[in-house]
Amino acid sequence: MNYSYIIIDDDQESVLKTRAMADSFSELAFIASANNYEEGLNLILEHTPQLIFLEIDPSNKKSNLSLMLINELHRYLKVIPKIIVTTSKKDLAYEAIQYEVSNYILKPLARIDFIKAVLKLKKSEGENVATLTNPHVLEERPAVMVQHLASAIEEPLILCIKSYGDHRYIDARDICYLQADNNSTDIHLNGGEMITAFKTLKHFEGVLLYPFVRIHNSYIVNSRYISRIHTGNAVCYIKNTTSKIPFSKSYKVNIDLIISEISNGNYLEI
């Protein structure tokens, strides 16, 4: 799922930094930014974004930016956008929690914090869909909605690789990793087969969500197929194969994310 977002911050340099960080995630779509309370409120009511990055301790007090903006939104909106506070003040975190913000990211912004925030949003959406498909909830929902939601959950992502009239269908769950080859991409499947798609690796980075993670300029890996990560040698091992995929320092934060996600599951460290 994609999330449209607005940035509300009185510091224009901070706005640019937040946008630069957010725009590196294909799931986040920028709408606009505001530098004060009134402009921010008007933007939210006009565009109804799904996500707001909000500074609550402005350097310019005349901007009136604070958590009170959230209270004002309740006067006009039935559904309040997800709020991610971005500020340098640690001591405002507890107060922000009382306003039920989605996340609290300290400045200077770090990419790993954005990764965690995006994953948390996805997890929240997944839980909402699960709630909607709960039989006790569905009693009051139209049958068409029930069918649509159940279908969305059950059906896997199918990639169609087209070439000169040939339509090749791939279940995304069968992809181990993708490797760049100039302006094309080699897709390696769990059965050992390799299929070439005439799209760049950057294209696939934009359309494939987690568990697909970019770990190198030349590689995107399906983290479900990682059996071993050797941080000293900077390589990942792929399950049931002899393949070793390198990762680069510039994507080390994504490797940390994979390690963190694996350890958050049914996990025992020996």
XYZ file of C-alpha atoms in Angstrom:
270
model
C 0.000 0.000 0.000
C 1.140 3.547 -0.747
C 0.864 6.407 1.765
C 0.398 10.022 0.699
C 2.098 12.360 3.124
C 2.433 15.991 4.171
C 5.352 17.542 6.075
C 4.603 20.235 8.655
C 7.781 21.865 9.966
C 8.817 25.482 10.467
C 12.413 24.762 9.391
C 12.587 24.549 5.587
C 15.916 22.714 5.707
C 14.303 20.072 7.916
C 11.422 19.830 5.445
C 13.867 19.090 2.631
C 15.743 16.510 4.697
C 12.524 14.749 5.734
C 11.279 14.685 2.160
C 14.610 13.380 0.838
C 14.495 10.572 3.389
C 10.835 9.742 2.749
C 11.181 9.832 -1.033
C 13.674 6.965 -0.896
C 10.698 4.736 -0.023
C 8.439 3.847 -2.947
C 5.513 3.450 -0.522
C 5.543 7.164 0.396
C 4.089 9.781 -1.965
C 4.714 13.472 -1.217
C 1.790 15.908 -1.476
C 2.933 19.213 0.036
C 4.586 20.894 3.017
C 3.651 23.679 5.414
C 5.637 25.836 7.823
C 2.979 26.760 10.354
C -0.151 25.547 12.135
C -2.755 27.229 9.928
C -1.150 26.222 6.614
C -0.666 22.686 7.880
C -4.287 22.334 8.992
C -5.567 23.678 5.666
C -3.361 21.279 3.697
C -4.556 18.297 5.719
C -8.229 19.184 5.307
C -7.797 19.843 1.581
C -5.767 16.743 0.679
C -6.615 14.292 3.519
C -3.221 12.547 3.447
C -2.700 9.163 5.055
C 0.463 10.289 6.818
C 1.758 13.491 8.425
C 5.326 14.254 9.502
C 4.904 16.818 12.274
C 7.391 18.985 14.160
C 6.032 19.757 17.648
C 8.872 21.883 19.049
C 9.407 24.583 16.407
C 12.319 26.983 16.446
C 9.913 29.731 15.399
C 7.269 29.817 18.127
C 5.062 32.024 15.925
C 4.436 28.981 13.736
C 2.289 27.580 16.594
C 3.241 24.019 15.759
C 2.371 21.571 18.522
C 0.422 18.447 19.335
C -2.698 20.630 19.579
C -2.944 20.301 15.806
C -4.085 16.707 16.361
C -6.916 17.907 18.615
C -8.046 20.283 15.898
C -8.152 17.470 13.333
C -10.674 15.600 15.488
C -13.095 18.510 14.993
C -13.225 17.948 11.233
C -12.151 14.401 10.366
C -13.681 11.043 11.212
C -10.412 9.275 10.383
C -7.232 10.949 11.618
C -4.121 10.440 9.451
C -1.175 8.577 10.899
C 1.057 11.100 12.682
C 4.833 10.705 12.827
C 6.448 13.275 15.085
C 9.867 14.465 13.909
C 11.669 16.569 16.493
C 14.948 16.879 18.393
C 13.318 16.858 21.846
C 13.285 13.495 23.638
C 11.263 14.783 26.590
C 8.142 15.358 24.495
C 7.774 11.676 23.652
C 5.514 10.802 26.587
C 3.132 13.656 25.791
C 3.057 12.580 22.137
C 2.071 9.043 23.165
C -0.988 10.490 24.928
C -2.073 11.864 21.564
C -1.706 8.368 20.044
C 0.854 9.345 17.428
C 2.006 6.535 15.161
C 5.717 7.103 15.701
C 8.273 9.464 17.233
C 11.502 10.032 15.299
C 14.321 12.121 16.697
C 16.297 14.556 14.570
C 18.749 14.259 12.935
C 16.703 11.691 11.043
C 18.200 8.232 10.524
C 17.190 5.905 7.685
C 16.732 2.930 10.004
C 14.095 4.908 11.935
C 12.220 5.541 8.692
C 12.446 1.859 7.796
C 10.961 0.934 11.153
C 8.222 3.549 10.751
C 7.250 2.246 7.287
C 7.239 -1.350 8.521
C 5.082 -0.331 11.464
C 2.603 1.314 9.075
C 2.449 -1.845 6.957
C 1.982 -4.003 10.018
C -0.812 -1.742 11.224
C -2.580 -1.974 7.854
C -2.243 -5.756 7.954
C -3.820 -5.884 11.400
C -6.658 -3.634 10.217
C -7.392 -5.948 7.306
C -7.294 -8.931 9.646
C -9.809 -7.199 11.908
C -12.084 -6.447 8.987
C -12.054 -10.102 7.929
C -12.817 -11.372 11.431
C -16.168 -13.242 11.220
C -17.564 -11.284 14.181
C -16.794 -8.005 12.444
C -17.928 -9.160 9.012
C -21.469 -9.818 10.182
C -22.167 -6.133 9.669
C -20.199 -5.757 6.417
C -21.621 -6.086 2.874
C -20.930 -9.467 1.236
C -19.061 -7.838 -1.660
C -16.619 -6.153 0.759
C -16.052 -9.450 2.554
C -15.267 -11.214 -0.697
C -12.895 -8.449 -1.827
C -10.961 -8.352 1.454
C -10.643 -12.123 1.677
C -9.412 -12.228 -1.915
C -6.815 -9.520 -1.226
C -5.404 -11.525 1.671
C -5.354 -14.950 0.018
C -4.037 -14.059 -3.424
C -0.246 -13.784 -3.793
C 1.434 -11.166 -5.961
C 1.851 -12.484 -9.517
C 4.468 -10.887 -11.754
C 3.831 -11.051 -15.481
C 7.067 -10.898 -17.509
C 6.135 -9.982 -21.077
C 8.399 -10.388 -24.106
C 7.309 -10.433 -27.771
C 3.850 -11.811 -27.058
C 5.070 -14.237 -24.404
C 3.425 -13.805 -20.996
C 5.372 -15.486 -18.212
C 3.658 -15.564 -14.792
C 5.734 -15.742 -11.613
C 4.501 -16.082 -8.064
C 6.518 -13.460 -6.143
C 6.868 -15.931 -3.264
C 9.038 -18.116 -5.531
C 11.618 -15.382 -6.170
C 14.860 -15.810 -4.207
C 16.655 -12.732 -5.488
C 16.927 -10.325 -8.413
C 20.211 -9.379 -10.072
C 20.869 -6.337 -12.254
C 22.219 -6.936 -15.749
C 22.673 -3.544 -17.404
C 19.126 -2.406 -18.331
C 17.557 -5.804 -17.623
C 17.116 -7.870 -14.462
C 17.701 -11.587 -13.903
C 15.064 -13.100 -11.629
C 16.297 -16.200 -9.757
C 13.590 -18.609 -8.589
C 13.650 -21.146 -5.764
C 13.736 -24.057 -8.227
C 17.012 -22.871 -9.739
C 15.441 -21.303 -12.830
C 16.477 -17.831 -13.993
C 14.193 -15.508 -15.971
C 15.268 -12.235 -17.581
C 12.982 -9.212 -17.425
C 13.661 -6.138 -19.531
C 13.240 -3.729 -16.642
C 15.928 -2.175 -14.460
C 16.562 -3.301 -10.889
C 15.438 0.168 -9.745
C 12.049 -0.502 -11.347
C 11.649 -3.677 -9.290
C 12.790 -1.864 -6.153
C 9.868 0.494 -6.648
C 7.187 -2.177 -7.120
C 8.280 -4.959 -4.751
C 7.620 -4.400 -1.063
C 9.044 -6.179 1.975
C 10.227 -9.012 2.220
C 12.099 -7.856 -0.921
C 15.027 -5.679 0.184
C 17.737 -3.893 -1.818
C 21.105 -4.899 -0.360
C 23.494 -3.936 -3.179
C 23.522 -1.827 -6.347
C 23.108 -5.104 -8.235
C 20.873 -7.150 -5.929
C 17.430 -7.260 -4.350
C 16.898 -10.261 -2.093
C 13.745 -11.931 -0.818
C 14.612 -12.014 2.876
C 12.434 -15.136 3.327
C 15.117 -17.091 1.470
C 18.114 -15.912 3.495
C 19.645 -18.764 5.481
C 22.771 -17.002 6.691
C 24.198 -13.494 6.929
C 27.941 -13.077 7.341
C 28.546 -9.446 8.249
C 32.342 -9.884 8.242
C 32.422 -11.064 4.625
C 29.401 -8.919 3.683
C 27.457 -11.766 2.064
C 24.037 -13.396 2.397
C 23.481 -17.095 1.739
C 20.342 -18.279 -0.080
C 18.426 -21.307 1.233
C 18.933 -24.645 -0.532
C 21.448 -23.180 -2.997
C 25.149 -22.427 -3.199
C 24.388 -18.780 -3.999
C 26.110 -16.085 -1.967
C 24.788 -12.559 -2.470
C 27.048 -9.632 -1.535
C 25.754 -6.596 0.277
C 27.393 -3.179 0.253
C 28.060 -0.710 3.055
C 25.577 1.756 1.605
C 22.808 -0.824 2.160
C 24.056 -2.092 5.534
C 21.045 -0.528 7.248
C 18.784 -2.798 5.175
C 20.777 -5.830 6.350
C 20.275 -4.657 9.927
C 16.563 -4.440 9.185
C 16.478 -8.046 7.916
C 18.341 -9.283 10.992
C 15.952 -7.353 13.217
C 12.852 -8.702 11.448
C 14.056 -12.308 11.650
C 14.753 -11.954 15.371
C 11.268 -10.514 15.937
C 9.632 -13.750 14.789
C 9.475 -17.191 16.420
C 13.176 -17.043 17.186
C 15.730 -18.680 19.447
C 19.341 -17.542 19.569
C 21.890 -20.147 20.687
